[in-house]
Structure formats: structure tokens, C-alpha cells
Amino acid sequence: MTDSPPSIPVSLQRPHRALGVAAMLVLFLLTALLAYQTSERQGFRQMRDEASHQLDVLAAAIDSEVTRHASIPSAVELNPEVLALLRAPEEKQDVLQPAANRFLQKLNDHLGGPAIFVLDTRGRVVASSDWIFSRNMLDADLSYMPFFKGAVAGMPERHYAVDNVRNEVGYYFALPIRDELNDWKVIGIAVVKSGLRELERRWLAQEAPALIVDNNGIVLLASPPEWRYATIQPKSPEVLAKVSREQFAGQALGTTSLDIAIDAAQEGTVVRLSKHLKPDSGPLQGARSYLALSRHLPGTAWRIVVFSDLRPVMIQASTHAALATAASGCLLLWLLYLNQRRRLQRGREEAQAMLEQANQELERNVEARTADLSDAVTRLQREVAERQRAEQTLRAAQDELVQAGKLAVLGQMATGITHELSQPLGAIRTLSANAVEFMHRGDMATAEKNLGIVGQLTEQMGGIITPLKTFARKSPAVPAAVDVRQAVDSALFLFEQRLRKQNVAVDRQFGPDSWIAWCDQNRLQQVLVNLIGNAIDAMADEPERRLSFSVERASSGQLALAVSDSGSGFTEAALEHLFEPFFTTKQPGEGLGLGLAISRDILRDFGGDLMAGPAPGGGARFVVLLPAFSGDSVAEE
């Protein structure tokens, strides 16, 4: 057999394996990062292009909405009624004002909704299209308005402002009215207030946030509307108070600052809008990142800013990173598969060669060891046969010992049995002689009575002899249903004379229940005879002699028959060797020390056991464990 290549120590393999795993993790992270950044940049550019297109559309719509009324002041400037009103002295303007009001009303009705009014050079409204309403602009002082200052100086002006009459927002177009008869001197101002409700309605319909900012950095229109009058950057209270007073009729400004770099938004910048600026009930509540893109509105100092949610870009970038990582993992797995396939193919070839060599070596070993195995089998068969013969001899010896024990007990009881039989034998002799005499006399009734008594005495003698015959009979163990109480009574009968002679009190605590065990009755009786005989011997020198029997069901389901005496009991040393063959606590010559060992073997043959220990009140206590009888026991037999 060729030598196998030396194996690499585990301590050297583990660092290389750890480095390989670390390298793969770094590769995956770099791949994911590169894919994420690439996808994010591409998504950012695409979103900026879409936002730019949206800005173009919105800017055109806003410019159209805001400037569609810009030419109205020119029509007002040319109206004769307006010119006559402005040329007239103040005390005559009340007569000329109704005509100018009606002209402005008709013009307003024709153009569809803007408020049109005329100011004198002091900023007082002298004619208005809303004169028919209770809250009209007539006689209102608008000299504080920013557009008034520029228009009265001769320059057209436009402004977003809030009037202090109706407290409504609007976009004001102001045009100076010149008197051609007075060297084109400015004699008044024509003003058109364009409503922004339609514009706000369109803004509120936008899904993404958007806003319009004036040149002061104040949000004029916004979606969501909560951002209106917020500031792009924080401003001082003094500046906010001045702008509010001049342009917004005292409205609170700058309570919220969006903190957006408006100049950077010209090319597109990423901003993070706090959740309190835009309530969100979606699954991703809280602050979000947006792409802010701004653009100047033509003809105004306003800027329009739109915000595009960057979550789709981030989600798409994360998806692309995951796909790139998965693709890298698949590629790496494919490479590992090819490498492993080559290694397996090489390993199979090496294993095939080693297997062929091992088969040849195995055949030689099998041939060499077959002979040894055959010899071992032959030796084992001889040993099994010898063990079987030894077991048969041992069982025969055990049966002989049991029978010898029985005969020894019978020998001990011979005197008592002779005494028990001598009395009925004497009575039988006397009664039989009397019966013969009564028959001679012809007194058949008395003779019959005597013979009946003889029969009773004969049955009594049979009752004494029958247990002795059963006990002395040598028979194999055959399990059957055995009444434990009857077996105890039969064993006690054999010791009746000794128990009476030694004044031993017998306490049988069986109760009313029936206790049936599954065992050999003759063998059980032999065990009980041995235990009773030992108990009587142990109580020979005790002043109080008491022998107790009780039975109960053990936790294992077996019957536990307890035999207790009031003898001297056992020492701890004696308990350790109690069931060893030839160990005895009796005097030399009074026993062989085999009774308890044989008794335990007898019980174990049919599934029982024998245990010993101290009795609760002093003395010795033996517990005989017996299998309980059931219908299954008969079926198994």
C-alpha cells in the first residue's frame, strides 16, 4: 500500500479558511457599494432630469396664470372716465367716481375675476371694480404697498402682497397713468390684483412638495400649504416684521425655516425635510431626503422649487446592490462548484486506486483470517456445550439442594408430626375395637357412629400428611396462579408445632383483598419455609417472639410480601454478605449458608426477587417480590 499524503494540521487550515471568508465578505461589500453608488448616481441624474422637465411645465403654467392680467392696467390708463376722475379736483371727484367705477366693473366682469382699482398720487383708492360690495377698496390707503412707490415714480411694478381690506393674497400689477395734457405727468396708478386661487389649487394637487419663493426668501405658495410664509433661511425678527408690515398686512412670517440652500438648488441639491414640516401617515414616517431643484420664474423675482422624494432612488440602488451581490455570489458559487468538481473527480480517481489496493489487501487478510475464525468458532462451540452442561449440572445441584432443604425441614418436624399422628391413631384403634364389640352385640347404630368418627380422624391425618407430601415432592418449576395467603398458611402449618412450642405469636396482615401471584407454588412455599425457619431460629433467645406477614402492591406492579421477626436483626457487615453462598450468622454446624442464596435464585427464576433489611420495630425484615397474576400472564405462558 502506498503512503497517503501528509494531512495539513487543523491549526494551519483554520487561518486560511478565515482569511478566505473575510476576503469573500470584503468582495461582496465592495460589489454592493459600487453597484449602490452607480445606481444612485444614475437615479439621481434621471430624477434631476424629470424634475427639470416638471419645473419647465410648472414655470410655464405659473407664468401664464400670473401674467395673463398684466395688460389690463394699459386699458385702464386709456379710459376717458378714469382720466377725467384723476384730472378733477378732489371736491369734484365724487361726481365723476361712479362712471369710473362702472367702467372698472365692466372690465373686471369681462376679464373674469381680477380686482381692478385706481390710486391717486397719494396712494388712496379713488375708483374700484368692487364698489358694489360692502367691503370694497374705495378710499383705502395703499401707499404702504411696495408697488405704489415704484409706480408713483413712473415705473411699472408687480408684487405679491396681502391687502389690509379683505386680507386676501394676490399678485398686483401697477402701471403709472400719465396726463398727456400736462406734460405726461403721473396723475394716478392703475392696479390689477390677480387672484392666485387657481394656482394654489394646482399646487395642492402636486404629490411631491413644491413652493414659490419671493426675493426676500419668503414662501408665497407651497404644497403642502403648511409651508406658506415659511422662510428658506432663518431671518432676523426685524426684517420679518418689516416685510410683513409692507407686503403681507401684518401676517406672521418665518415661524418655520426650511433651511434650504436656494442657490445650490439651482443645479440640484439633496435636502432633508423634517417630519413636522410635512405630515406623513405612510409606512416611512419621519424625516426624508429629497432632491431640491429651483428655477427663476420669468418676469418676476420669484423662484420655484420642487422636491423629488429620493426613496425610490435609494430603494432602486439597494435593489441593484442586492442583485449585484447575488450575481457575485452566484459567480463565486459557480467557480467553487467547478473547483470542487475537479477536486471530487481527482479524489474519486485516487479513491478508486486506493480501493483496488485495499480490496487486494483485504482478500489476503480474509484468506489469512478465515482459518483463525474457523478455529475460534470450533472452540466457541465447545465452550458453549461445556457451559450448557455446567448450567444443567448447576440446576440439578440447585434442585437437589432444594430437595435436601425440604427433607431437612421434614426431619426437624418429624417429632411434631409423630405427636400429631399418634393421638388420632390411638383414637382410631380404640374406636375400631369398640365398633367390633358393638357389632357383636348387634348395636349397629353405635358401631356406625364409631366408624364415622374413625373416618373423620382419617381425614384429619390426611390433612396433616398431604402438605408434607406436596412439600416433599421433587418437581420442576411451573408458574401458575398462586394465592399468597394460602402459601403462607401452608408454610406456617409445617412449623405449627415449633411455633406453639416456642410461643411465637403470628401476625397475618393480609386484609380482605385477594393477593394472587404468578409463580410456582411449591418453590414459593420452599422460600417461605426457609424464611420462617430462619426467623424462628433468630428469635430463640428473645423474650418476645413475634412473626409478622403483610402484603401490598409495589410501585413496579409486583406483589411485595414482607416477613418480619422480632429477633436481633442484622449488622451492616452481615447485610452486605447476606446473599452470598455459604455465608451464615448461625453457629458452626447449624447451617450451610445456602438457604437465602437459593431462595433468591428461585424467586428470580420466575421474575421475582428477595430483599432484606431491618424491621421497623427491631429485628429482620425480608421482602419477597412476586409477579402479579393477570390474564396476560396466562397468554404468555
mmCIF file with all atom_site columns, N, CA and C in Angstrom, residues 453-478:
data_model
loop_
_atom_site.group_PDB
_atom_site.id
_atom_site.type_symbol
_atom_site.label_atom_id
_atom_site.label_alt_id
_atom_site.label_comp_id
_atom_site.label_asym_id
_atom_site.label_entity_id
_atom_site.label_seq_id
_atom_site.pdbx_PDB_ins_code
_atom_site.Cartn_x
_atom_site.Cartn_y
_atom_site.Cartn_z
_atom_site.occupancy
_atom_site.B_iso_or_equiv
_atom_site.pdbx_formal_charge
_atom_site.auth_seq_id
_atom_site.auth_comp_id
_atom_site.auth_asym_id
_atom_site.auth_atom_id
_atom_site.pdbx_PDB_model_num
ATOM 1  N N  . ILE A 1 453 ? -66.606 -41.553 63.160 1.00 0.00 ? 453 ILE A N  1
ATOM 2  C CA . ILE A 1 453 ? -65.554 -40.793 63.832 1.00 0.00 ? 453 ILE A CA 1
ATOM 3  C C  . ILE A 1 453 ? -64.189 -41.216 63.317 1.00 0.00 ? 453 ILE A C  1
ATOM 4  N N  . VAL A 1 454 ? -64.058 -42.555 63.077 1.00 0.00 ? 454 VAL A N  1
ATOM 5  C CA . VAL A 1 454 ? -62.784 -43.049 62.524 1.00 0.00 ? 454 VAL A CA 1
ATOM 6  C C  . VAL A 1 454 ? -62.503 -42.385 61.175 1.00 0.00 ? 454 VAL A C  1
ATOM 7  N N  . GLY A 1 455 ? -63.533 -42.251 60.328 1.00 0.00 ? 455 GLY A N  1
ATOM 8  C CA . GLY A 1 455 ? -63.348 -41.606 59.026 1.00 0.00 ? 455 GLY A CA 1
ATOM 9  C C  . GLY A 1 455 ? -62.902 -40.151 59.178 1.00 0.00 ? 455 GLY A C  1
ATOM 10 N N  . GLN A 1 456 ? -63.520 -39.425 60.149 1.00 0.00 ? 456 GLN A N  1
ATOM 11 C CA . GLN A 1 456 ? -63.119 -38.028 60.368 1.00 0.00 ? 456 GLN A CA 1
ATOM 12 C C  . GLN A 1 456 ? -61.670 -37.935 60.797 1.00 0.00 ? 456 GLN A C  1
ATOM 13 N N  . LEU A 1 457 ? -61.240 -38.850 61.710 1.00 0.00 ? 457 LEU A N  1
ATOM 14 C CA . LEU A 1 457 ? -59.852 -38.839 62.158 1.00 0.00 ? 457 LEU A CA 1
ATOM 15 C C  . LEU A 1 457 ? -58.910 -39.161 61.005 1.00 0.00 ? 457 LEU A C  1
ATOM 16 N N  . THR A 1 458 ? -59.360 -40.055 60.109 1.00 0.00 ? 458 THR A N  1
ATOM 17 C CA . THR A 1 458 ? -58.524 -40.396 58.954 1.00 0.00 ? 458 THR A CA 1
ATOM 18 C C  . THR A 1 458 ? -58.328 -39.184 58.048 1.00 0.00 ? 458 THR A C  1
ATOM 19 N N  . GLU A 1 459 ? -59.456 -38.413 57.826 1.00 0.00 ? 459 GLU A N  1
ATOM 20 C CA . GLU A 1 459 ? -59.334 -37.195 57.011 1.00 0.00 ? 459 GLU A CA 1
ATOM 21 C C  . GLU A 1 459 ? -58.415 -36.183 57.676 1.00 0.00 ? 459 GLU A C  1
ATOM 22 N N  . GLN A 1 460 ? -58.482 -36.113 59.021 1.00 0.00 ? 460 GLN A N  1
ATOM 23 C CA . GLN A 1 460 ? -57.592 -35.197 59.744 1.00 0.00 ? 460 GLN A CA 1
ATOM 24 C C  . GLN A 1 460 ? -56.146 -35.577 59.537 1.00 0.00 ? 460 GLN A C  1
ATOM 25 N N  . MET A 1 461 ? -55.842 -36.884 59.609 1.00 0.00 ? 461 MET A N  1
ATOM 26 C CA . MET A 1 461 ? -54.473 -37.336 59.377 1.00 0.00 ? 461 MET A CA 1
ATOM 27 C C  . MET A 1 461 ? -54.051 -37.064 57.936 1.00 0.00 ? 461 MET A C  1
ATOM 28 N N  . GLY A 1 462 ? -55.012 -37.227 56.998 1.00 0.00 ? 462 GLY A N  1
ATOM 29 C CA . GLY A 1 462 ? -54.687 -36.898 55.603 1.00 0.00 ? 462 GLY A CA 1
ATOM 30 C C  . GLY A 1 462 ? -54.366 -35.426 55.435 1.00 0.00 ? 462 GLY A C  1
ATOM 31 N N  . GLY A 1 463 ? -55.115 -34.562 56.156 1.00 0.00 ? 463 GLY A N  1
ATOM 32 C CA . GLY A 1 463 ? -54.820 -33.126 56.089 1.00 0.00 ? 463 GLY A CA 1
ATOM 33 C C  . GLY A 1 463 ? -53.450 -32.804 56.618 1.00 0.00 ? 463 GLY A C  1
ATOM 34 N N  . ILE A 1 464 ? -52.947 -33.645 57.577 1.00 0.00 ? 464 ILE A N  1
ATOM 35 C CA . ILE A 1 464 ? -51.593 -33.412 58.085 1.00 0.00 ? 464 ILE A CA 1
ATOM 36 C C  . ILE A 1 464 ? -50.557 -33.922 57.098 1.00 0.00 ? 464 ILE A C  1
ATOM 37 N N  . ILE A 1 465 ? -50.842 -35.060 56.466 1.00 0.00 ? 465 ILE A N  1
ATOM 38 C CA . ILE A 1 465 ? -49.849 -35.705 55.602 1.00 0.00 ? 465 ILE A CA 1
ATOM 39 C C  . ILE A 1 465 ? -49.784 -35.054 54.217 1.00 0.00 ? 465 ILE A C  1
ATOM 40 N N  . THR A 1 466 ? -50.956 -34.574 53.672 1.00 0.00 ? 466 THR A N  1
ATOM 41 C CA . THR A 1 466 ? -50.993 -34.034 52.301 1.00 0.00 ? 466 THR A CA 1
ATOM 42 C C  . THR A 1 466 ? -50.017 -32.882 52.090 1.00 0.00 ? 466 THR A C  1
ATOM 43 N N  . PRO A 1 467 ? -49.981 -31.827 52.972 1.00 0.00 ? 467 PRO A N  1
ATOM 44 C CA . PRO A 1 467 ? -48.974 -30.767 52.762 1.00 0.00 ? 467 PRO A CA 1
ATOM 45 C C  . PRO A 1 467 ? -47.557 -31.286 52.794 1.00 0.00 ? 467 PRO A C  1
ATOM 46 N N  . LEU A 1 468 ? -47.324 -32.327 53.653 1.00 0.00 ? 468 LEU A N  1
ATOM 47 C CA . LEU A 1 468 ? -45.977 -32.874 53.718 1.00 0.00 ? 468 LEU A CA 1
ATOM 48 C C  . LEU A 1 468 ? -45.609 -33.542 52.403 1.00 0.00 ? 468 LEU A C  1
ATOM 49 N N  . LYS A 1 469 ? -46.581 -34.275 51.797 1.00 0.00 ? 469 LYS A N  1
ATOM 50 C CA . LYS A 1 469 ? -46.322 -34.931 50.522 1.00 0.00 ? 469 LYS A CA 1
ATOM 51 C C  . LYS A 1 469 ? -46.043 -33.896 49.420 1.00 0.00 ? 469 LYS A C  1
ATOM 52 N N  . THR A 1 470 ? -46.897 -32.804 49.413 1.00 0.00 ? 470 THR A N  1
ATOM 53 C CA . THR A 1 470 ? -46.706 -31.758 48.401 1.00 0.00 ? 470 THR A CA 1
ATOM 54 C C  . THR A 1 470 ? -45.370 -31.062 48.572 1.00 0.00 ? 470 THR A C  1
ATOM 55 N N  . PHE A 1 471 ? -45.008 -30.792 49.833 1.00 0.00 ? 471 PHE A N  1
ATOM 56 C CA . PHE A 1 471 ? -43.771 -30.082 50.110 1.00 0.00 ? 471 PHE A CA 1
ATOM 57 C C  . PHE A 1 471 ? -42.552 -30.919 49.779 1.00 0.00 ? 471 PHE A C  1
ATOM 58 N N  . ALA A 1 472 ? -42.646 -32.229 50.030 1.00 0.00 ? 472 ALA A N  1
ATOM 59 C CA . ALA A 1 472 ? -41.501 -33.122 49.840 1.00 0.00 ? 472 ALA A CA 1
ATOM 60 C C  . ALA A 1 472 ? -41.338 -33.554 48.393 1.00 0.00 ? 472 ALA A C  1
ATOM 61 N N  . ARG A 1 473 ? -42.384 -33.347 47.541 1.00 0.00 ? 473 ARG A N  1
ATOM 62 C CA . ARG A 1 473 ? -42.312 -33.837 46.176 1.00 0.00 ? 473 ARG A CA 1
ATOM 63 C C  . ARG A 1 473 ? -41.279 -33.059 45.374 1.00 0.00 ? 473 ARG A C  1
ATOM 64 N N  . LYS A 1 474 ? -40.486 -33.722 44.593 1.00 0.00 ? 474 LYS A N  1
ATOM 65 C CA . LYS A 1 474 ? -39.490 -33.121 43.731 1.00 0.00 ? 474 LYS A CA 1
ATOM 66 C C  . LYS A 1 474 ? -40.094 -32.946 42.341 1.00 0.00 ? 474 LYS A C  1
ATOM 67 N N  . SER A 1 475 ? -40.292 -31.668 41.934 1.00 0.00 ? 475 SER A N  1
ATOM 68 C CA . SER A 1 475 ? -40.957 -31.382 40.661 1.00 0.00 ? 475 SER A CA 1
ATOM 69 C C  . SER A 1 475 ? -40.343 -30.127 40.042 1.00 0.00 ? 475 SER A C  1
ATOM 70 N N  . PRO A 1 476 ? -40.391 -29.993 38.711 1.00 0.00 ? 476 PRO A N  1
ATOM 71 C CA . PRO A 1 476 ? -39.865 -28.789 38.052 1.00 0.00 ? 476 PRO A CA 1
ATOM 72 C C  . PRO A 1 476 ? -40.762 -27.581 38.333 1.00 0.00 ? 476 PRO A C  1
ATOM 73 N N  . ALA A 1 477 ? -40.167 -26.388 38.208 1.00 0.00 ? 477 ALA A N  1
ATOM 74 C CA . ALA A 1 477 ? -40.918 -25.166 38.463 1.00 0.00 ? 477 ALA A CA 1
ATOM 75 C C  . ALA A 1 477 ? -41.871 -24.891 37.306 1.00 0.00 ? 477 ALA A C  1
ATOM 76 N N  . VAL A 1 478 ? -43.181 -24.764 37.639 1.00 0.00 ? 478 VAL A N  1
ATOM 77 C CA . VAL A 1 478 ? -44.211 -24.469 36.643 1.00 0.00 ? 478 VAL A CA 1
ATOM 78 C C  . VAL A 1 478 ? -45.020 -23.285 37.154 1.00 0.00 ? 478 VAL A C  1
#
